[in-house]
Amino acid sequence: MLNNAGSGRSLGLVFLNPSLRTRVSTQKAARMLGMEVMVMNIGQDGWALELEDDVIMNGTGVEHIREAAGVLGRYFDILGVRTFPGLKHQKADYAETILNKFIAFSQIPVLSLESATRHPLQSLADLITIREHTVSGNSPKVVLSWAPHVKPLPQAVANSFAEWMLAAGHHLTIAHPPGYALGKAFTHGAEITYDQDKALEGADFVYVKNWSAYDPYGTMPPVQDQWMLTENRLPGKDTKIMHCLPVRRGLELGHDILNGPRSLVLDQAENRIYAAAAALKWMIEQNF
Amino acid sequence: MLNNAGSGRSLGLVFLNPSLRTRVSTQKAARMLGMEVMVMNIGQDGWALELEDDVIMNGTGVEHIREAAGVLGRYFDILGVRTFPGLKHQKADYAETILNKFIAFSQIPVLSLESATRHPLQSLADLITIREHTVSGNSPKVVLSWAPHVKPLPQAVANSFAEWMLAAGHHLTIAHPPGYALGKAFTHGAEITYDQDKALEGADFVYVKNWSAYDPYGTMPPVQDQWMLTENRLPGKDTKIMHCLPVRRGLELGHDILNGPRSLVLDQAENRIYAAAAALKWMIEQNF
Amino acid sequence: MLNNAGSGRSLGLVFLNPSLRTRVSTQKAARMLGMEVMVMNIGQDGWALELEDDVIMNGTGVEHIREAAGVLGRYFDILGVRTFPGLKHQKADYAETILNKFIAFSQIPVLSLESATRHPLQSLADLITIREHTVSGNSPKVVLSWAPHVKPLPQAVANSFAEWMLAAGHHLTIAHPPGYALGKAFTHGAEITYDQDKALEGADFVYVKNWSAYDPYGTMPPVQDQWMLTENRLPGKDTKIMHCLPVRRGLELGHDILNGPRSLVLDQAENRIYAAAAALKWMIEQNF
């Protein structure tokens, strides 16, 4: 038990999308801090939320986010929200429409459990993991390397990873195929290349992750080269491989890498507990 | 924390239908009392219940309510049950067939989390809310006003609200379109009118709620007039508006009312916690 | 509260299949021991697991069991897993492929909440129930009697019941129609007969349960005789009837038996709490 900073405080976790690591690690973190925690699967335990303002709710939306968030704000001290982007409307997704409505209408502190454009608890866990595996005194070379997938995924994990690595002062190289540039707001200061092999040279940490195109938004432009990493693609034996999970084996990353000692994916997942605990502790200290 | 009246006692919450406020507020209430609480979504976590006696269970019903309730009665000290009416068979719904089977077969005290014909925890929360917003010494004029909806809803909230307001000694006016009379057992003593405007005159609290017809049961007789309330329909500036939520904005109630200072809907939702805590505390004191 | 053996220990319960008794009783047991407990419905809260090794995950499987189990092993001290057999491939089911992958990849102690071929917590609860209802000094005659069903069910409960009764030194008779022989590994030492009436003679405990054929695996060979037990089929008035639940009334067992004093089904269900508590306490003592 970290300490009892959260005693007498309650945390509501709202999942508009599925989750395994986030669901479990955030609950564990809350309980470590002595908080009461409750999980709600919106649309499954409850009902479909209406997100648009000033509409006539005569369709499938059963409750408006104004009331849903407002009520949860009365029931909890802190609200955690997971909401994926629709990947249809760049402007609405990048305005974080849904997360911001939860913030506005709940009127309590809101913790992102991954939103349309960012996944900060993942990035904090990733940063902890990199620190744990960095040889003292060294400044590691960190690479974010695009990977193939079967369907368009959000840019959230990639955005946040770039943002946090750069904010932490790490040298970051981002390798992706043509057409997959991330939003500049997140990558300013990173070295960006289409040459995956060159990016891998001398890398200490390679973060493997798929994302769909930022422009044209949510598309999957065709990719010529082989972007999935396998053992024989990695130059250095000490290069560590990271992924936020879930990972599509044999598609995003080779089985050999994931089964071997380079993989830090379980350490990253475990550090989600401590990332969430740190964030919750800070929120409690700031707000109550 | 209210007190520790529930320490060492366990509460099982059985949801045969979706729920947000009830699910969260009842859990919070139980924990406030020191109770252990567990939530079960029947049909989702478990399996479909067979409700009929003496049938051959060779269809989709996987477990009979006799066994399901019996087992839950062995696992918990108090059972909370949410079950909506089918709205097909008035007699079966108004006999509270399902709730009564849970009571009979669990052999432990059962707390209604809304049943076919009543929603007592909502009405207790509504009564608390009215008391909180009543000017000391005044006897408020309370109105229950029917509202439009896209599908037939139970009469449970309206029945209970009428029953509790009348039992509390409040003057109650019920306004609804022709064809939407509630069961007389619940409304005896109320003033009933088809004239919504007249009912609103001098009203201190207007409870807005849709319900389907009691006779012919579960139907939606056509309605001529505009029954949705908006700001310009309300005569007094101090008239408070209530709704049990979820509310269909722009259909049951105007956005302007819900966004403004008249609305007590979040207070009502918050008071669900204290209503549930009071009921559970009373049940514990009566039974153990 | 049994004792505080589990204090500071956490239990994760992974359900790949629905559950009522197991879900509730195991949670209760864990809390009795002071453990933290969390429930995950894989495929519902999370996502579909890929179970095959070395495949290219370009289909519906979102996360490989290697990562899912590995992560859960980092989050919990003990993992409970429920997984039903596919009933298509006898060899894979009887190799307990899924359960063994959870054991291998989680790297923490795993508690079976019913697996492809065994349901040990049920059998321990059954053994407790038989002891509670056995006249002191007597060696009871125990019968496992096949029952009809509408769909092919696993052999897990029957396998475990036979295994545990024989291990406990009880005389066990297994009655089933031709074609429904269980695997010999589980029934060695039992008396096996196609004659249900004869098996019932002098029986103290009759465990009623359907299972599908072991060979040809997962099939339902046609059955001539009436195998459903009703009151008039039972020779002795003291014969007790057991079933693990859920039971199909009127198909597996007569309503008269289930409604009467012979039935021990609720006692069995209640004893699931104590069986789980005993197993968890033992696992904690062995491992930590």
PDB file of N, CA, C and O in Angstrom, chain A residues 10 36-40 42 44-47 53-64 66-68 70-72 74-76 105, chain B residues 17-25 27-28 31-32 41 44 82 150 245-251 255 258-259 265-267 269-270 272-273:
ATOM      1  N   SER A  10     -13.673   8.812  -3.463  1.00  0.00           N
ATOM      2  CA  SER A  10     -14.197   7.784  -4.357  1.00  0.00           C
ATOM      3  C   SER A  10     -13.862   8.113  -5.808  1.00  0.00           C
ATOM      4  O   SER A  10     -13.841   9.269  -6.215  1.00  0.00           O
ATOM      5  N   GLU A  36     -12.220   4.356  -2.606  1.00  0.00           N
ATOM      6  CA  GLU A  36     -13.335   3.527  -3.055  1.00  0.00           C
ATOM      7  C   GLU A  36     -13.412   3.663  -4.569  1.00  0.00           C
ATOM      8  O   GLU A  36     -13.287   4.769  -5.097  1.00  0.00           O
ATOM      9  N   VAL A  37     -13.609   2.558  -5.287  1.00  0.00           N
ATOM     10  CA  VAL A  37     -13.618   2.640  -6.750  1.00  0.00           C
ATOM     11  C   VAL A  37     -14.769   1.827  -7.324  1.00  0.00           C
ATOM     12  O   VAL A  37     -15.110   0.760  -6.815  1.00  0.00           O
ATOM     13  N   MET A  38     -15.403   2.370  -8.331  1.00  0.00           N
ATOM     14  CA  MET A  38     -16.548   1.719  -8.963  1.00  0.00           C
ATOM     15  C   MET A  38     -16.394   1.806 -10.476  1.00  0.00           C
ATOM     16  O   MET A  38     -16.001   2.850 -10.990  1.00  0.00           O
ATOM     17  N   VAL A  39     -16.715   0.728 -11.177  1.00  0.00           N
ATOM     18  CA  VAL A  39     -16.542   0.666 -12.631  1.00  0.00           C
ATOM     19  C   VAL A  39     -17.898   0.671 -13.316  1.00  0.00           C
ATOM     20  O   VAL A  39     -18.799  -0.055 -12.917  1.00  0.00           O
ATOM     21  N   MET A  40     -18.047   1.503 -14.331  1.00  0.00           N
ATOM     22  CA  MET A  40     -19.283   1.526 -15.124  1.00  0.00           C
ATOM     23  C   MET A  40     -18.968   1.343 -16.603  1.00  0.00           C
ATOM     24  O   MET A  40     -18.173   2.093 -17.162  1.00  0.00           O
ATOM     25  N   ILE A  42     -20.486   2.034 -19.782  1.00  0.00           N
ATOM     26  CA  ILE A  42     -21.608   2.769 -20.383  1.00  0.00           C
ATOM     27  C   ILE A  42     -22.031   2.053 -21.675  1.00  0.00           C
ATOM     28  O   ILE A  42     -21.201   1.674 -22.480  1.00  0.00           O
ATOM     29  N   GLN A  44     -23.427  -0.729 -21.700  1.00  0.00           N
ATOM     30  CA  GLN A  44     -23.555  -2.158 -21.378  1.00  0.00           C
ATOM     31  C   GLN A  44     -24.279  -2.277 -20.033  1.00  0.00           C
ATOM     32  O   GLN A  44     -25.339  -2.873 -19.951  1.00  0.00           O
ATOM     33  N   ASP A  45     -23.723  -1.703 -18.985  1.00  0.00           N
ATOM     34  CA  ASP A  45     -24.418  -1.664 -17.696  1.00  0.00           C
ATOM     35  C   ASP A  45     -25.552  -0.641 -17.742  1.00  0.00           C
ATOM     36  O   ASP A  45     -26.570  -0.804 -17.082  1.00  0.00           O
ATOM     37  N   GLY A  46     -25.314   0.457 -18.467  1.00  0.00           N
ATOM     38  CA  GLY A  46     -26.274   1.544 -18.494  1.00  0.00           C
ATOM     39  C   GLY A  46     -26.936   1.655 -19.851  1.00  0.00           C
ATOM     40  O   GLY A  46     -27.658   0.766 -20.253  1.00  0.00           O
ATOM     41  N   TRP A  47     -26.686   2.761 -20.548  1.00  0.00           N
ATOM     42  CA  TRP A  47     -27.326   2.945 -21.834  1.00  0.00           C
ATOM     43  C   TRP A  47     -26.532   3.896 -22.714  1.00  0.00           C
ATOM     44  O   TRP A  47     -25.582   4.540 -22.272  1.00  0.00           O
ATOM     45  N   ASP A  53     -25.386  18.568 -28.515  1.00  0.00           N
ATOM     46  CA  ASP A  53     -26.221  19.528 -27.808  1.00  0.00           C
ATOM     47  C   ASP A  53     -27.453  19.896 -28.633  1.00  0.00           C
ATOM     48  O   ASP A  53     -27.418  19.850 -29.872  1.00  0.00           O
ATOM     49  N   ASP A  54     -28.512  20.279 -27.948  1.00  0.00           N
ATOM     50  CA  ASP A  54     -29.692  20.879 -28.565  1.00  0.00           C
ATOM     51  C   ASP A  54     -30.398  19.996 -29.590  1.00  0.00           C
ATOM     52  O   ASP A  54     -31.067  20.497 -30.494  1.00  0.00           O
ATOM     53  N   VAL A  55     -30.218  18.689 -29.478  1.00  0.00           N
ATOM     54  CA  VAL A  55     -30.953  17.789 -30.376  1.00  0.00           C
ATOM     55  C   VAL A  55     -32.250  17.337 -29.712  1.00  0.00           C
ATOM     56  O   VAL A  55     -32.416  17.452 -28.495  1.00  0.00           O
ATOM     57  N   ILE A  56     -33.144  16.839 -30.529  1.00  0.00           N
ATOM     58  CA  ILE A  56     -34.342  16.186 -30.005  1.00  0.00           C
ATOM     59  C   ILE A  56     -33.991  14.711 -29.829  1.00  0.00           C
ATOM     60  O   ILE A  56     -33.687  14.025 -30.800  1.00  0.00           O
ATOM     61  N   MET A  57     -34.010  14.239 -28.607  1.00  0.00           N
ATOM     62  CA  MET A  57     -33.544  12.873 -28.337  1.00  0.00           C
ATOM     63  C   MET A  57     -34.660  11.851 -28.576  1.00  0.00           C
ATOM     64  O   MET A  57     -35.172  11.235 -27.654  1.00  0.00           O
ATOM     65  N   ASN A  58     -34.959  11.670 -29.848  1.00  0.00           N
ATOM     66  CA  ASN A  58     -35.998  10.687 -30.192  1.00  0.00           C
ATOM     67  C   ASN A  58     -35.417   9.478 -30.905  1.00  0.00           C
ATOM     68  O   ASN A  58     -36.123   8.749 -31.599  1.00  0.00           O
ATOM     69  N   GLY A  59     -34.118   9.253 -30.751  1.00  0.00           N
ATOM     70  CA  GLY A  59     -33.471   8.113 -31.408  1.00  0.00           C
ATOM     71  C   GLY A  59     -32.985   7.093 -30.407  1.00  0.00           C
ATOM     72  O   GLY A  59     -33.715   6.721 -29.492  1.00  0.00           O
ATOM     73  N   THR A  60     -31.738   6.646 -30.576  1.00  0.00           N
ATOM     74  CA  THR A  60     -31.223   5.569 -29.721  1.00  0.00           C
ATOM     75  C   THR A  60     -30.526   6.078 -28.459  1.00  0.00           C
ATOM     76  O   THR A  60     -30.335   5.308 -27.521  1.00  0.00           O
ATOM     77  N   GLY A  61     -30.140   7.334 -28.449  1.00  0.00           N
ATOM     78  CA  GLY A  61     -29.483   7.870 -27.255  1.00  0.00           C
ATOM     79  C   GLY A  61     -30.474   7.988 -26.117  1.00  0.00           C
ATOM     80  O   GLY A  61     -31.486   8.681 -26.233  1.00  0.00           O
ATOM     81  N   VAL A  62     -30.191   7.330 -25.013  1.00  0.00           N
ATOM     82  CA  VAL A  62     -31.155   7.253 -23.916  1.00  0.00           C
ATOM     83  C   VAL A  62     -30.910   8.340 -22.873  1.00  0.00           C
ATOM     84  O   VAL A  62     -31.832   8.829 -22.243  1.00  0.00           O
ATOM     85  N   GLU A  63     -29.643   8.714 -22.703  1.00  0.00           N
ATOM     86  CA  GLU A  63     -29.333   9.749 -21.725  1.00  0.00           C
ATOM     87  C   GLU A  63     -28.302  10.696 -22.321  1.00  0.00           C
ATOM     88  O   GLU A  63     -27.377  10.284 -23.016  1.00  0.00           O
ATOM     89  N   HIS A  64     -28.455  11.989 -22.030  1.00  0.00           N
ATOM     90  CA  HIS A  64     -27.514  12.978 -22.539  1.00  0.00           C
ATOM     91  C   HIS A  64     -26.283  13.010 -21.638  1.00  0.00           C
ATOM     92  O   HIS A  64     -26.380  12.807 -20.430  1.00  0.00           O
ATOM     93  N   ARG A  66     -24.768  15.450 -20.615  1.00  0.00           N
ATOM     94  CA  ARG A  66     -24.903  16.482 -19.581  1.00  0.00           C
ATOM     95  C   ARG A  66     -25.421  15.886 -18.277  1.00  0.00           C
ATOM     96  O   ARG A  66     -24.888  16.166 -17.197  1.00  0.00           O
ATOM     97  N   GLU A  67     -26.467  15.091 -18.378  1.00  0.00           N
ATOM     98  CA  GLU A  67     -27.026  14.482 -17.162  1.00  0.00           C
ATOM     99  C   GLU A  67     -26.115  13.360 -16.647  1.00  0.00           C
ATOM    100  O   GLU A  67     -25.858  13.267 -15.448  1.00  0.00           O
ATOM    101  N   ALA A  68     -25.649  12.497 -17.561  1.00  0.00           N
ATOM    102  CA  ALA A  68     -24.821  11.362 -17.123  1.00  0.00           C
ATOM    103  C   ALA A  68     -23.585  11.861 -16.380  1.00  0.00           C
ATOM    104  O   ALA A  68     -23.271  11.391 -15.278  1.00  0.00           O
ATOM    105  N   GLY A  70     -23.118  14.867 -15.133  1.00  0.00           N
ATOM    106  CA  GLY A  70     -23.541  15.636 -13.964  1.00  0.00           C
ATOM    107  C   GLY A  70     -23.839  14.747 -12.775  1.00  0.00           C
ATOM    108  O   GLY A  70     -23.443  15.034 -11.636  1.00  0.00           O
ATOM    109  N   VAL A  71     -24.523  13.647 -13.038  1.00  0.00           N
ATOM    110  CA  VAL A  71     -24.859  12.714 -11.964  1.00  0.00           C
ATOM    111  C   VAL A  71     -23.596  12.061 -11.405  1.00  0.00           C
ATOM    112  O   VAL A  71     -23.411  11.976 -10.181  1.00  0.00           O
ATOM    113  N   LEU A  72     -22.714  11.623 -12.292  1.00  0.00           N
ATOM    114  CA  LEU A  72     -21.483  10.975 -11.819  1.00  0.00           C
ATOM    115  C   LEU A  72     -20.652  11.955 -10.989  1.00  0.00           C
ATOM    116  O   LEU A  72     -19.991  11.559 -10.030  1.00  0.00           O
ATOM    117  N   ARG A  74     -21.838  14.027  -8.985  1.00  0.00           N
ATOM    118  CA  ARG A  74     -22.425  14.042  -7.640  1.00  0.00           C
ATOM    119  C   ARG A  74     -22.060  12.792  -6.839  1.00  0.00           C
ATOM    120  O   ARG A  74     -22.171  12.770  -5.623  1.00  0.00           O
ATOM    121  N   TYR A  75     -21.712  11.707  -7.571  1.00  0.00           N
ATOM    122  CA  TYR A  75     -21.485  10.428  -6.889  1.00  0.00           C
ATOM    123  C   TYR A  75     -20.013  10.186  -6.534  1.00  0.00           C
ATOM    124  O   TYR A  75     -19.711   9.376  -5.663  1.00  0.00           O
ATOM    125  N   PHE A  76     -19.105  10.848  -7.269  1.00  0.00           N
ATOM    126  CA  PHE A  76     -17.684  10.547  -7.070  1.00  0.00           C
ATOM    127  C   PHE A  76     -16.870  11.808  -6.803  1.00  0.00           C
ATOM    128  O   PHE A  76     -17.307  12.914  -7.100  1.00  0.00           O
ATOM    129  N   PHE A 105     -19.272  18.941 -17.531  1.00  0.00           N
ATOM    130  CA  PHE A 105     -20.569  18.639 -16.923  1.00  0.00           C
ATOM    131  C   PHE A 105     -20.453  17.879 -15.603  1.00  0.00           C
ATOM    132  O   PHE A 105     -21.366  17.926 -14.789  1.00  0.00           O
TER     133      PHE A 105
ATOM    134  N   ASN B  17     -32.405  -5.439 -15.613  1.00  0.00           N
ATOM    135  CA  ASN B  17     -32.515  -4.347 -16.588  1.00  0.00           C
ATOM    136  C   ASN B  17     -31.396  -3.357 -16.331  1.00  0.00           C
ATOM    137  O   ASN B  17     -30.844  -3.310 -15.241  1.00  0.00           O
ATOM    138  N   PRO B  18     -31.085  -2.534 -17.341  1.00  0.00           N
ATOM    139  CA  PRO B  18     -29.970  -1.601 -17.188  1.00  0.00           C
ATOM    140  C   PRO B  18     -30.231  -0.559 -16.106  1.00  0.00           C
ATOM    141  O   PRO B  18     -31.372  -0.288 -15.739  1.00  0.00           O
ATOM    142  N   SER B  19     -29.162   0.055 -15.647  1.00  0.00           N
ATOM    143  CA  SER B  19     -29.255   1.023 -14.566  1.00  0.00           C
ATOM    144  C   SER B  19     -27.951   1.779 -14.461  1.00  0.00           C
ATOM    145  O   SER B  19     -26.882   1.200 -14.602  1.00  0.00           O
ATOM    146  N   LEU B  20     -28.025   3.074 -14.199  1.00  0.00           N
ATOM    147  CA  LEU B  20     -26.823   3.855 -13.913  1.00  0.00           C
ATOM    148  C   LEU B  20     -26.915   4.403 -12.486  1.00  0.00           C
ATOM    149  O   LEU B  20     -26.130   4.039 -11.617  1.00  0.00           O
ATOM    150  N   ARG B  21     -27.897   5.285 -12.228  1.00  0.00           N
ATOM    151  CA  ARG B  21     -28.048   5.906 -10.921  1.00  0.00           C
ATOM    152  C   ARG B  21     -28.256   4.874  -9.814  1.00  0.00           C
ATOM    153  O   ARG B  21     -27.629   4.943  -8.756  1.00  0.00           O
ATOM    154  N   THR B  22     -29.169   3.928 -10.085  1.00  0.00           N
ATOM    155  CA  THR B  22     -29.499   2.944  -9.058  1.00  0.00           C
ATOM    156  C   THR B  22     -28.285   2.087  -8.730  1.00  0.00           C
ATOM    157  O   THR B  22     -27.983   1.834  -7.559  1.00  0.00           O
ATOM    158  N   ARG B  23     -27.598   1.674  -9.777  1.00  0.00           N
ATOM    159  CA  ARG B  23     -26.413   0.837  -9.618  1.00  0.00           C
ATOM    160  C   ARG B  23     -25.359   1.524  -8.741  1.00  0.00           C
ATOM    161  O   ARG B  23     -24.838   0.945  -7.791  1.00  0.00           O
ATOM    162  N   VAL B  24     -25.075   2.764  -9.071  1.00  0.00           N
ATOM    163  CA  VAL B  24     -24.000   3.468  -8.371  1.00  0.00           C
ATOM    164  C   VAL B  24     -24.449   3.926  -6.983  1.00  0.00           C
ATOM    165  O   VAL B  24     -23.745   3.734  -5.987  1.00  0.00           O
ATOM    166  N   SER B  25     -25.626   4.518  -6.905  1.00  0.00           N
ATOM    167  CA  SER B  25     -26.040   5.105  -5.622  1.00  0.00           C
ATOM    168  C   SER B  25     -26.277   4.025  -4.575  1.00  0.00           C
ATOM    169  O   SER B  25     -25.970   4.227  -3.390  1.00  0.00           O
ATOM    170  N   GLN B  27     -24.798   1.057  -4.429  1.00  0.00           N
ATOM    171  CA  GLN B  27     -23.476   0.588  -4.004  1.00  0.00           C
ATOM    172  C   GLN B  27     -22.846   1.563  -3.011  1.00  0.00           C
ATOM    173  O   GLN B  27     -22.266   1.160  -2.010  1.00  0.00           O
ATOM    174  N   LYS B  28     -22.930   2.846  -3.337  1.00  0.00           N
ATOM    175  CA  LYS B  28     -22.338   3.853  -2.446  1.00  0.00           C
ATOM    176  C   LYS B  28     -22.997   3.817  -1.076  1.00  0.00           C
ATOM    177  O   LYS B  28     -22.332   3.887  -0.047  1.00  0.00           O
ATOM    178  N   ARG B  31     -21.834   0.823   0.948  1.00  0.00           N
ATOM    179  CA  ARG B  31     -20.467   0.980   1.465  1.00  0.00           C
ATOM    180  C   ARG B  31     -20.413   2.028   2.581  1.00  0.00           C
ATOM    181  O   ARG B  31     -19.618   1.904   3.508  1.00  0.00           O
ATOM    182  N   MET B  32     -21.248   3.043   2.468  1.00  0.00           N
ATOM    183  CA  MET B  32     -21.335   4.037   3.546  1.00  0.00           C
ATOM    184  C   MET B  32     -21.725   3.374   4.857  1.00  0.00           C
ATOM    185  O   MET B  32     -21.321   3.817   5.943  1.00  0.00           O
ATOM    186  N   ASN B  41     -25.359  -8.751 -13.150  1.00  0.00           N
ATOM    187  CA  ASN B  41     -26.196  -8.435 -14.299  1.00  0.00           C
ATOM    188  C   ASN B  41     -26.741  -9.739 -14.852  1.00  0.00           C
ATOM    189  O   ASN B  41     -26.056 -10.425 -15.610  1.00  0.00           O
ATOM    190  N   GLN B  44     -26.393 -11.298 -18.476  1.00  0.00           N
ATOM    191  CA  GLN B  44     -25.149 -10.794 -19.079  1.00  0.00           C
ATOM    192  C   GLN B  44     -23.959 -11.476 -18.386  1.00  0.00           C
ATOM    193  O   GLN B  44     -23.168 -12.139 -19.033  1.00  0.00           O
ATOM    194  N   ARG B  82     -33.689  -5.222  -9.449  1.00  0.00           N
ATOM    195  CA  ARG B  82     -34.308  -4.338 -10.436  1.00  0.00           C
ATOM    196  C   ARG B  82     -34.955  -5.183 -11.520  1.00  0.00           C
ATOM    197  O   ARG B  82     -34.306  -6.024 -12.152  1.00  0.00           O
ATOM    198  N   VAL B 150     -40.671   8.302 -26.932  1.00  0.00           N
ATOM    199  CA  VAL B 150     -40.716   7.550 -28.189  1.00  0.00           C
ATOM    200  C   VAL B 150     -41.187   6.118 -28.024  1.00  0.00           C
ATOM    201  O   VAL B 150     -41.498   5.438 -28.992  1.00  0.00           O
ATOM    202  N   LEU B 245     -34.671  10.991 -14.327  1.00  0.00           N
ATOM    203  CA  LEU B 245     -33.578  10.633 -15.237  1.00  0.00           C
ATOM    204  C   LEU B 245     -33.582   9.115 -15.506  1.00  0.00           C
ATOM    205  O   LEU B 245     -33.967   8.371 -14.637  1.00  0.00           O
ATOM    206  N   PRO B 246     -33.111   8.679 -16.678  1.00  0.00           N
ATOM    207  CA  PRO B 246     -32.623   9.493 -17.793  1.00  0.00           C
ATOM    208  C   PRO B 246     -33.756  10.262 -18.468  1.00  0.00           C
ATOM    209  O   PRO B 246     -34.875   9.746 -18.562  1.00  0.00           O
ATOM    210  N   VAL B 247     -33.454  11.457 -18.935  1.00  0.00           N
ATOM    211  CA  VAL B 247     -34.450  12.290 -19.588  1.00  0.00           C
ATOM    212  C   VAL B 247     -34.104  12.448 -21.061  1.00  0.00           C
ATOM    213  O   VAL B 247     -32.941  12.648 -21.410  1.00  0.00           O
ATOM    214  N   ARG B 248     -35.115  12.356 -21.909  1.00  0.00           N
ATOM    215  CA  ARG B 248     -34.936  12.608 -23.347  1.00  0.00           C
ATOM    216  C   ARG B 248     -35.057  14.108 -23.559  1.00  0.00           C
ATOM    217  O   ARG B 248     -36.170  14.653 -23.556  1.00  0.00           O
ATOM    218  N   ARG B 249     -33.950  14.788 -23.748  1.00  0.00           N
ATOM    219  CA  ARG B 249     -33.951  16.229 -23.970  1.00  0.00           C
ATOM    220  C   ARG B 249     -34.636  16.578 -25.291  1.00  0.00           C
ATOM    221  O   ARG B 249     -34.445  15.899 -26.295  1.00  0.00           O
ATOM    222  N   GLY B 250     -35.397  17.657 -25.263  1.00  0.00           N
ATOM    223  CA  GLY B 250     -36.068  18.104 -26.480  1.00  0.00           C
ATOM    224  C   GLY B 250     -37.301  17.285 -26.802  1.00  0.00           C
ATOM    225  O   GLY B 250     -37.973  17.542 -27.799  1.00  0.00           O
ATOM    226  N   LEU B 251     -37.583  16.284 -25.982  1.00  0.00           N
ATOM    227  CA  LEU B 251     -38.740  15.430 -26.210  1.00  0.00           C
ATOM    228  C   LEU B 251     -39.610  15.400 -24.943  1.00  0.00           C
ATOM    229  O   LEU B 251     -40.798  15.691 -24.982  1.00  0.00           O
ATOM    230  N   HIS B 255     -34.439  21.743 -23.406  1.00  0.00           N
ATOM    231  CA  HIS B 255     -33.042  21.973 -23.010  1.00  0.00           C
ATOM    232  C   HIS B 255     -32.922  23.165 -22.074  1.00  0.00           C
ATOM    233  O   HIS B 255     -32.129  23.152 -21.133  1.00  0.00           O
ATOM    234  N   LEU B 258     -33.654  22.244 -18.481  1.00  0.00           N
ATOM    235  CA  LEU B 258     -32.638  21.345 -17.906  1.00  0.00           C
ATOM    236  C   LEU B 258     -31.294  22.044 -17.715  1.00  0.00           C
ATOM    237  O   LEU B 258     -30.529  21.691 -16.810  1.00  0.00           O
ATOM    238  N   ASN B 259     -30.999  23.021 -18.562  1.00  0.00           N
ATOM    239  CA  ASN B 259     -29.728  23.750 -18.433  1.00  0.00           C
ATOM    240  C   ASN B 259     -29.798  24.889 -17.417  1.00  0.00           C
ATOM    241  O   ASN B 259     -28.777  25.503 -17.113  1.00  0.00           O
ATOM    242  N   VAL B 265     -32.792  18.008 -11.094  1.00  0.00           N
ATOM    243  CA  VAL B 265     -32.551  16.600 -11.448  1.00  0.00           C
ATOM    244  C   VAL B 265     -31.266  16.056 -10.835  1.00  0.00           C
ATOM    245  O   VAL B 265     -31.214  14.883 -10.440  1.00  0.00           O
ATOM    246  N   LEU B 266     -30.220  16.869 -10.748  1.00  0.00           N
ATOM    247  CA  LEU B 266     -28.979  16.350 -10.148  1.00  0.00           C
ATOM    248  C   LEU B 266     -29.107  16.195  -8.637  1.00  0.00           C
ATOM    249  O   LEU B 266     -28.539  15.268  -8.052  1.00  0.00           O
ATOM    250  N   ASP B 267     -29.858  17.091  -8.015  1.00  0.00           N
ATOM    251  CA  ASP B 267     -30.118  16.923  -6.576  1.00  0.00           C
ATOM    252  C   ASP B 267     -30.885  15.631  -6.313  1.00  0.00           C
ATOM    253  O   ASP B 267     -30.588  14.905  -5.358  1.00  0.00           O
ATOM    254  N   ALA B 269     -30.848  12.964  -8.138  1.00  0.00           N
ATOM    255  CA  ALA B 269     -29.938  11.831  -8.357  1.00  0.00           C
ATOM    256  C   ALA B 269     -29.012  11.653  -7.159  1.00  0.00           C
ATOM    257  O   ALA B 269     -28.780  10.522  -6.706  1.00  0.00           O
ATOM    258  N   GLU B 270     -28.500  12.758  -6.643  1.00  0.00           N
ATOM    259  CA  GLU B 270     -27.605  12.658  -5.490  1.00  0.00           C
ATOM    260  C   GLU B 270     -28.344  12.102  -4.275  1.00  0.00           C
ATOM    261  O   GLU B 270     -27.805  11.280  -3.530  1.00  0.00           O
ATOM    262  N   ARG B 272     -30.501   9.949  -4.212  1.00  0.00           N
ATOM    263  CA  ARG B 272     -30.669   8.493  -4.305  1.00  0.00           C
ATOM    264  C   ARG B 272     -29.717   7.776  -3.348  1.00  0.00           C
ATOM    265  O   ARG B 272     -30.043   6.709  -2.817  1.00  0.00           O
ATOM    266  N   ILE B 273     -28.525   8.334  -3.161  1.00  0.00           N
ATOM    267  CA  ILE B 273     -27.568   7.719  -2.219  1.00  0.00           C
ATOM    268  C   ILE B 273     -28.174   7.658  -0.818  1.00  0.00           C
ATOM    269  O   ILE B 273     -28.144   6.617  -0.153  1.00  0.00           O
TER     270      ILE B 273
END
